[in-house]
Short mmCIF file of C-alpha atoms in Angstrom, two decimals:
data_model
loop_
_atom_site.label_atom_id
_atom_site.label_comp_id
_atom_site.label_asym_id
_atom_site.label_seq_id
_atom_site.Cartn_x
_atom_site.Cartn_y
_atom_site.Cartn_z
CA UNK A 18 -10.34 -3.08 19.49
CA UNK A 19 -9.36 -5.05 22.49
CA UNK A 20 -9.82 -8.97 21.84
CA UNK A 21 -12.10 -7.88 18.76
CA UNK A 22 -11.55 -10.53 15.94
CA UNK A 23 -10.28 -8.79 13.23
CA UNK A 24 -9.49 -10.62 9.13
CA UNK A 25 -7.03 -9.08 7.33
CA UNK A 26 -7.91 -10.50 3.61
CA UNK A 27 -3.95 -10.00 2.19
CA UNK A 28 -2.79 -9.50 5.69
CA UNK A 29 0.57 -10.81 4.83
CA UNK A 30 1.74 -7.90 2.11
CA UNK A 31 2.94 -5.26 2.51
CA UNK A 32 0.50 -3.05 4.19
CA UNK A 33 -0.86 -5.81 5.92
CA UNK A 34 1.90 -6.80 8.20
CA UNK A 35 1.53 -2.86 9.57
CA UNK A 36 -2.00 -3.22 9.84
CA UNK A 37 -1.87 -6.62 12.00
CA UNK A 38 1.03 -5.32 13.81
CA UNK A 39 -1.33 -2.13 14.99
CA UNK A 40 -4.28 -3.88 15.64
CA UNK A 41 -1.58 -6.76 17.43
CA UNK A 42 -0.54 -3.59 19.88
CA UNK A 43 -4.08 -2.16 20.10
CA UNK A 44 -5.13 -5.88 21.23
CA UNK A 45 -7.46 -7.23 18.85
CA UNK A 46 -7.11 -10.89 17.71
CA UNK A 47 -5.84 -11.29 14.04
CA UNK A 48 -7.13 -13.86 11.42
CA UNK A 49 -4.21 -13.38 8.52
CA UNK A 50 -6.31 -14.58 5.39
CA UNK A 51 -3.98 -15.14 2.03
CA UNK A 52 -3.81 -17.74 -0.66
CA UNK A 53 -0.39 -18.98 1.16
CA UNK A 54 -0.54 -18.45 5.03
CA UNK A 55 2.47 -19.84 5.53
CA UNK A 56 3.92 -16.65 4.04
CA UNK A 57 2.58 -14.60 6.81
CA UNK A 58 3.72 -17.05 9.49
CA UNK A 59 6.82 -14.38 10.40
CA UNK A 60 3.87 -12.40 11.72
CA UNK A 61 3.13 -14.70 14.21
CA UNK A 62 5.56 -13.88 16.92
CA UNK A 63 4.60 -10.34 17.19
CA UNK A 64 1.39 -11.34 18.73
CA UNK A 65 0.68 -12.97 22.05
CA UNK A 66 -0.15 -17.06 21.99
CA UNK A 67 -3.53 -17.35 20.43
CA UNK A 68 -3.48 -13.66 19.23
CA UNK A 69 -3.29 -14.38 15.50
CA UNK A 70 -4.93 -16.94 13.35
CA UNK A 71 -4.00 -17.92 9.81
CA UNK A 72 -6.21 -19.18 7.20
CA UNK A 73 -6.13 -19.40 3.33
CA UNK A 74 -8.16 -17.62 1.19
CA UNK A 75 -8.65 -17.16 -3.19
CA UNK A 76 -10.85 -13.71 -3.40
CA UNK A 77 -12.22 -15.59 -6.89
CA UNK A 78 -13.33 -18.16 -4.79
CA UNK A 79 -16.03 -16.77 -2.24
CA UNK A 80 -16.77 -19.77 -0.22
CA UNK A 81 -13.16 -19.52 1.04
CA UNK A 82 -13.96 -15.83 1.49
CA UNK A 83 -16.91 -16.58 3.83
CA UNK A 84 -14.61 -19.41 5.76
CA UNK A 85 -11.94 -16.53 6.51
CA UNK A 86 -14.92 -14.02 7.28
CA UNK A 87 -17.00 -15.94 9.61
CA UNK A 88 -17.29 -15.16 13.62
CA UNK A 89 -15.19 -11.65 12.56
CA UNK A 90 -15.95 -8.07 14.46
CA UNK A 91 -14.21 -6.74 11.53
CA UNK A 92 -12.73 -7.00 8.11
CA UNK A 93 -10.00 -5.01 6.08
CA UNK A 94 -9.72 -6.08 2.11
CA UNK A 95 -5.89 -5.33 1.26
CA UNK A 96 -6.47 -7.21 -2.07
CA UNK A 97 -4.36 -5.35 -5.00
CA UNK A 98 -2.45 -6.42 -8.16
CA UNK A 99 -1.33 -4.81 -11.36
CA UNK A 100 -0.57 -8.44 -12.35
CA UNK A 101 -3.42 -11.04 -13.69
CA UNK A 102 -7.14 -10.93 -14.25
CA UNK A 103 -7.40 -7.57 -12.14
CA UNK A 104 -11.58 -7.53 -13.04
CA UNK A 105 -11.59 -11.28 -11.30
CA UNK A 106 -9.29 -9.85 -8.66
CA UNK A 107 -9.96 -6.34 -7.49
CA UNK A 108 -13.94 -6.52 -8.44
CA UNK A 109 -15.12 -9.95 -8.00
CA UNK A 110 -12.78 -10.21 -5.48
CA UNK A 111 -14.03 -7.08 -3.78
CA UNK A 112 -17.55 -8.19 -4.00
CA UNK A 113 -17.21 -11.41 -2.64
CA UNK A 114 -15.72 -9.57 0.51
CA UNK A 115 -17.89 -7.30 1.50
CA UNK A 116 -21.25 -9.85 0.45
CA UNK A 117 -19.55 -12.28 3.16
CA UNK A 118 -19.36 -9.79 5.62
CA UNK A 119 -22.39 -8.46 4.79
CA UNK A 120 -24.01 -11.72 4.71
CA UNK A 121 -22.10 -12.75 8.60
CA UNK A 122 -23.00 -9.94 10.16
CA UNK A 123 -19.59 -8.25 10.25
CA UNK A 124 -20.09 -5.48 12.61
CA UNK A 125 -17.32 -2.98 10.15
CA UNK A 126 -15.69 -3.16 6.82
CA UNK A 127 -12.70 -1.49 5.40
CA UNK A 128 -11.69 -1.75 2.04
CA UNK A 129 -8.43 -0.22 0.73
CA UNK A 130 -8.40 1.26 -2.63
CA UNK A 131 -6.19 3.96 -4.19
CA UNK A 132 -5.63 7.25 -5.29
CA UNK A 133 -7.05 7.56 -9.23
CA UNK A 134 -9.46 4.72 -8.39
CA UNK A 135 -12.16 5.16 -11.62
CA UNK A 136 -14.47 3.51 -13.24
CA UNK A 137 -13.76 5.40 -16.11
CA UNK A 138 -10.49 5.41 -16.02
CA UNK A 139 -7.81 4.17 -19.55
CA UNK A 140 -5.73 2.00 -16.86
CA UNK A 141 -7.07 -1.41 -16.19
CA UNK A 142 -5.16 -1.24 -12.59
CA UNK A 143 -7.71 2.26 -12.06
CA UNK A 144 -10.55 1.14 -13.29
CA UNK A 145 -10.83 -1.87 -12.01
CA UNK A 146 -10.09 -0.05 -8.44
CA UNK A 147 -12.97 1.69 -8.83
CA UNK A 148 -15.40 -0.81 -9.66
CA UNK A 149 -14.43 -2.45 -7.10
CA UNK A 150 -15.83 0.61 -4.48
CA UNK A 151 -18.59 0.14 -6.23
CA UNK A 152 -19.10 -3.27 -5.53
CA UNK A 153 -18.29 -2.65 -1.98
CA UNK A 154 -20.77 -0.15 -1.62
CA UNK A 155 -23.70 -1.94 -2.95
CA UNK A 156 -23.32 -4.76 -1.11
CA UNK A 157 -21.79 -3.11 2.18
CA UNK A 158 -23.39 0.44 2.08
CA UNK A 159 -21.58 1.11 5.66
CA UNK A 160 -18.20 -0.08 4.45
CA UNK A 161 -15.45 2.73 4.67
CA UNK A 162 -13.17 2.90 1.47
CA UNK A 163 -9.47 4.31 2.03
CA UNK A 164 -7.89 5.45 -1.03
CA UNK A 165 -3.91 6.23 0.21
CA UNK A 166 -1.63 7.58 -2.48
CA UNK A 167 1.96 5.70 -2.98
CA UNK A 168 2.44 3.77 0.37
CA UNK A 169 6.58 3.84 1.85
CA UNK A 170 8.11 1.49 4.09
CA UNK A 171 10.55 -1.09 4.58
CA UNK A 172 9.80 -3.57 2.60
CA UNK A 173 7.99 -1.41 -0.18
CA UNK A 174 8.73 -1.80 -4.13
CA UNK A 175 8.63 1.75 -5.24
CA UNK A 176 11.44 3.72 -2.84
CA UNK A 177 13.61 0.73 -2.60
CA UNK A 178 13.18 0.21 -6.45
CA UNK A 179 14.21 3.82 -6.85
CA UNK A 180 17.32 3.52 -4.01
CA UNK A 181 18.55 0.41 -5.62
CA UNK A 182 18.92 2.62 -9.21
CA UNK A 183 20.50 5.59 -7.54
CA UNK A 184 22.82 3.04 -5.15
CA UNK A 185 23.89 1.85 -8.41
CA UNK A 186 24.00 3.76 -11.78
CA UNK A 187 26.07 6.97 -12.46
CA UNK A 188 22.94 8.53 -14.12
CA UNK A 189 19.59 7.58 -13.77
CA UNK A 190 16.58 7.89 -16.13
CA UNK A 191 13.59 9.64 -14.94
CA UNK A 192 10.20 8.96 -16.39
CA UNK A 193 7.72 11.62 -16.07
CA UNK A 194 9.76 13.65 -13.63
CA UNK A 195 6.96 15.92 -12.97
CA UNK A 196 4.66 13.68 -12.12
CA UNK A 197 3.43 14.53 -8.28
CA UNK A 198 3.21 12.15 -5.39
CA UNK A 199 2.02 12.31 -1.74
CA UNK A 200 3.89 9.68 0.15
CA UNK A 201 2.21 8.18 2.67
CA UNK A 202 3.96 5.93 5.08
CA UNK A 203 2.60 2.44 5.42
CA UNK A 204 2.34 2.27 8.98
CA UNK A 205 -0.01 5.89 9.19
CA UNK A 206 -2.38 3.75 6.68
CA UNK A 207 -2.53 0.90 9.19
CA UNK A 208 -4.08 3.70 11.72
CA UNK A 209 -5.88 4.81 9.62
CA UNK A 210 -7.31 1.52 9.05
CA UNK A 211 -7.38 0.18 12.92
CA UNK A 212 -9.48 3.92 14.04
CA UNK A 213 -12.00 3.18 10.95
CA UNK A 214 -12.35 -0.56 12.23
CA UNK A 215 -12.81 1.58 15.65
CA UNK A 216 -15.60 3.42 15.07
CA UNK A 217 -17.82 2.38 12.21
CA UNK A 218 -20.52 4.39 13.41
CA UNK A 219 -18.39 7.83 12.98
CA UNK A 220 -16.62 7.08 10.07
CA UNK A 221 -18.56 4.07 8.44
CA UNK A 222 -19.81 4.65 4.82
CA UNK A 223 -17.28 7.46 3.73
CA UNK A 224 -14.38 7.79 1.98
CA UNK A 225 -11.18 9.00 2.70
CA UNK A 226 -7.75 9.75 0.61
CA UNK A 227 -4.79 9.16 2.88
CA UNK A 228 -2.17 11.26 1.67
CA UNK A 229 1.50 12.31 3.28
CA UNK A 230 2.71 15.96 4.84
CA UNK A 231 4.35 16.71 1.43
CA UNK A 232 3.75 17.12 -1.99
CA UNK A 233 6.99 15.50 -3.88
CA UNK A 234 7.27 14.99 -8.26
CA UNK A 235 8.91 11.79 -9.30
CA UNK A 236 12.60 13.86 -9.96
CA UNK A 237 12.30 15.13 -6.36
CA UNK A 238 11.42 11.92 -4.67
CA UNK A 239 14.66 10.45 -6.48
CA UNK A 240 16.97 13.66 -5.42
CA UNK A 241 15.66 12.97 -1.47
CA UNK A 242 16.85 9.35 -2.27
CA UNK A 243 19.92 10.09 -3.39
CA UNK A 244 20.62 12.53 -0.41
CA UNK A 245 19.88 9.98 2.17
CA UNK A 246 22.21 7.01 0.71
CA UNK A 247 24.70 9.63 -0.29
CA UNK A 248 25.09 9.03 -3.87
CA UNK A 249 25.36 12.20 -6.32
CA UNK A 250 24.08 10.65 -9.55
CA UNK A 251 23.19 12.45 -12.37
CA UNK A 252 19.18 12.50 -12.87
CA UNK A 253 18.27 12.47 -16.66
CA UNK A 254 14.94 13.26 -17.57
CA UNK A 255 13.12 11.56 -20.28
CA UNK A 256 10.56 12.49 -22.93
CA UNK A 257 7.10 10.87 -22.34
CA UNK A 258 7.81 9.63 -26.17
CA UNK A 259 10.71 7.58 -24.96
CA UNK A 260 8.64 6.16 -21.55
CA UNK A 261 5.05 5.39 -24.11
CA UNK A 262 8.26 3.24 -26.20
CA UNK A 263 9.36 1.52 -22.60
CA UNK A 264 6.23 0.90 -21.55
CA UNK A 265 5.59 -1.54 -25.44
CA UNK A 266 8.82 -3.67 -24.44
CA UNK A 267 8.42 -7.15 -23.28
CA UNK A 268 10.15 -6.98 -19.38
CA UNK A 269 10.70 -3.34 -19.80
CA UNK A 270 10.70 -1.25 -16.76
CA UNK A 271 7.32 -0.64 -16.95
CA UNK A 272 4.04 -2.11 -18.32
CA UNK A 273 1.45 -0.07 -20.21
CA UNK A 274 -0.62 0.45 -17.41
CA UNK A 275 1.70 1.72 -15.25
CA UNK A 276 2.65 4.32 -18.15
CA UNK A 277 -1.19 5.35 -18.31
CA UNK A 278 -1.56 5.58 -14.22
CA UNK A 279 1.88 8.03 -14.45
CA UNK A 280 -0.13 10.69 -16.26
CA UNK A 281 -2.79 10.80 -13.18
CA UNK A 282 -0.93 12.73 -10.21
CA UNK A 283 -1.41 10.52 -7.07
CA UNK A 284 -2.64 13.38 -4.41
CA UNK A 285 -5.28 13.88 -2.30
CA UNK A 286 -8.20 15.78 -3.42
CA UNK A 287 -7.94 19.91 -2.47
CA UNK A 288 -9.44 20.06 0.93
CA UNK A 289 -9.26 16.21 1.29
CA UNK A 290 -7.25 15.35 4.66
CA UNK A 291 -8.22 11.87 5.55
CA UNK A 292 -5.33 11.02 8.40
CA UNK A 293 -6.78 13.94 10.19
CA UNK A 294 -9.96 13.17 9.87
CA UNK A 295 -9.31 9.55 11.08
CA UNK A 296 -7.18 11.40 14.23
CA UNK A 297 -4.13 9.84 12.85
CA UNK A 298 -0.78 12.69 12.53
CA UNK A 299 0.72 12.36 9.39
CA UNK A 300 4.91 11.23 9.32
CA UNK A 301 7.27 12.66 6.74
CA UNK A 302 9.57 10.86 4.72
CA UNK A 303 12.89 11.83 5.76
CA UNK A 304 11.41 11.08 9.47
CA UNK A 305 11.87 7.04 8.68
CA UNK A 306 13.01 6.62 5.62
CA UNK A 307 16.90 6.36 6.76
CA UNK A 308 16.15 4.02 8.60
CA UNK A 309 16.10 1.42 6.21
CA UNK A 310 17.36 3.57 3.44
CA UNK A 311 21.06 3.04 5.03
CA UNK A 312 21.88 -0.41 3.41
CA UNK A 313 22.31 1.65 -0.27
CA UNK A 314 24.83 3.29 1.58
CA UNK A 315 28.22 2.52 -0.19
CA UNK A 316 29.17 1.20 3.72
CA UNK A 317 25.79 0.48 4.79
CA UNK A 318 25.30 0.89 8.56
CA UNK A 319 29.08 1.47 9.39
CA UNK A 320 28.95 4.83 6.77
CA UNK A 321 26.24 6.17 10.11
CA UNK A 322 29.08 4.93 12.17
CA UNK A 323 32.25 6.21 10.86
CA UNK A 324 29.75 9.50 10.55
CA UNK A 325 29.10 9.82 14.23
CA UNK A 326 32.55 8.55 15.55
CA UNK A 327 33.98 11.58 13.46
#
C-alpha cells in the first residue's frame, strides 16, 4: 500500500479513523471523504505532511462522490446509519460509490456492510444493508464486501453505552439477554480492510464476515463489563413483551428497528472465518477493552493505581 492513494468515504467515524490510521502506518496516502471534513481534521497529525487529504462528500449526491473518488488506487465505503432515509443512504449511496470507482478506474473496492445484511430482511437498517451489496456488486463485480458483526473500541456506542449503565445504576435492564454477539474489535476490521485493499486480485469479489475469538449473549457481554469497571450490579432480564413496548416510545432506549435486528444473532456464518482468511489474528475483548474501560471505574485510572501500589 505504500504511497497508494487510498478514499475512505466516512473515514472520520468510527471505524474509519482505525482504517486511515492502518493504512497511515502501512504508508498509503489518505483522502478522508465526509459531509464535514473538518470533523476528521484530528486525524491529520497521525500522518506524515502531505499524507492525508480531506475532502467533502454527500453519498446522495454522486458528483461529489466522483470528486472524492477520482485519481484513487483504492476505495473503502464506511457509509452506515440507522438514522434518516437509510434506502437514499446505504443503497443509493452505495451505488453511487462503487459506479464512480467503477467508472475512474479504481484499481480495488471495499465496501463494509454487516452481519444480518438482507434484502429480505423486516429491519429497514438490514435490508437496506443488503441492497446495498447488491448495488455494489452490479456495478463493481470485483468489489470485496466485509460484513463484521458488532465493532468495539474506544470511541464505540454500544460497550461504552453498556459501561456507562453498569458505572451507574444498581440494577440494570437487559433486553434480549440471550441474544448472541461476536465482538469484533475495530482496529482487526481496519486490517481486514487495508489486506483486501492489498490484494484485490486474491480476495476481490468475495465476501467475508469478520467476526471476534468469542461467542458472547447480550447478559454476558454486560457481566464482562461489569467485571472490568468493578461494579457488582444486579442484571435484570426483561421479557421481549416489555422491550417490543420500549422499542413504540418516542426517545426510548431503542427504536423499532433496533428491536427487530435484536432477534437476528450477529455471528459469523458456521465455517465462516473471514480475519483468517484475510491473514489478520483475531483480538479478544478483555485483551483491550480495559484500556479504555477504566474511566467507569468509581476512581478511574488511580483505582489501577492504588491496585498495583498495594
Amino acid at each position: 500500500m505504500n504511497n497508494k492513494l487510498v478514499t475512505l468515504i466516512g473515514g472520520g467515524g468510527f471505524i474509519g479513523r482505525y482504517v486511515a490510521q492502518a493504512l497511515l502506518k502501512a504508508g498509503a496516502r489518505v483522502r478522508i471523504a465526509q459531509r464535514d471534513p473538518r470533523q476528521a481534521f484530528f486525524l491529520k497529525p497521525l500522518g506524515a505532511l502531505g499524507q492525508t487529504q480531506f475532502v467533502a462528500v454527500d453519498v446522495t449526491r454522486p458528483d461529489t462522490v466522483a470528486r472524492a473518488v477520482e485519481h484513487a488506487d483504492g476505495v473503502v465505503n464506511l457509509v452506515g446509519s440507522f438514522a434518516g432515509d437509510l434506502q437514499r443512504i446505504h443503497v443509493e449511496g452505495a451505488r453511487a460509490v462503487a459506479e464512480a470507482a467503477a467508472r475512474l478506474g479504481v484499481g480495488a473496492l471495499v465496501h463494509v456492510s454487516a452481519i444480518g445484511a438482507d434484502a429480505d430482511s423486516a429491519s429497514n437498517y438490514a435490508r437496506t444493508k443488503g441492497e446495498a451489496e447488491a448495488a455494489v456488486r452490479d456495478a463493481f463485480a470485483n468489489a470485496t464486501i466485509l460484513r463484521p458483526s458488532t465493532v468495539f473500541g474506544r470511541e464505540d456506542q454500544f460497550i461504552n453505552r453498556f459501561a456507562g449503565m453498569v458505572s451507574r445504576l444498581p440494577v440494570v435492564p437487559v433486553l434480549r439477554g440471550g441474544a448472541r454477539f461476536q465482538p469484533v474489535f475495530a482496529g482487526d476490521v481496519a486490517n481486514a480492510v487495508v489486506a483486501a485493499l492489498g490484494d484485490p486480485a486474491r480476495f476481490g469479489g468475495q465476501l467475508f464476515e469478520l467476526g471476534g475469538p468469542e461467542v458472547l449473549t447480550m447478559l454476558e457481554i454486560q457481566q464482562r463489563i461489569a467485571t472490568h469497571v468493578g461494579r457488582t450490579p444486579t442484571f435484570l432480564p426483561l421479557p421481549d413483551a416489555a422491550g417490543a413496548i420500549l422499542s413504540k416510545l418516542p426517545g426510548g432506549p431503542l427504536t423499532g428497528d433496533q428491536w427487530l435486528l435484536l432477534q437476528r444473532d450477529s455471528v459469523v456464518s458456521a465455517g465462516s472465518d473471514g480475519l483468517t482468511a484475510l491473514g489478520v489474528a483475531r483480538t479478544p475483548f478483555d485483551a483491550v477493552a480495559p484500556g479504555w474501560l477504566v474511566r467507569y471505574r468509581k476512581a478511574g485510572r488511580f483505582s489501577l493505581l492504588n491496585r498495583a501500589q498495594g
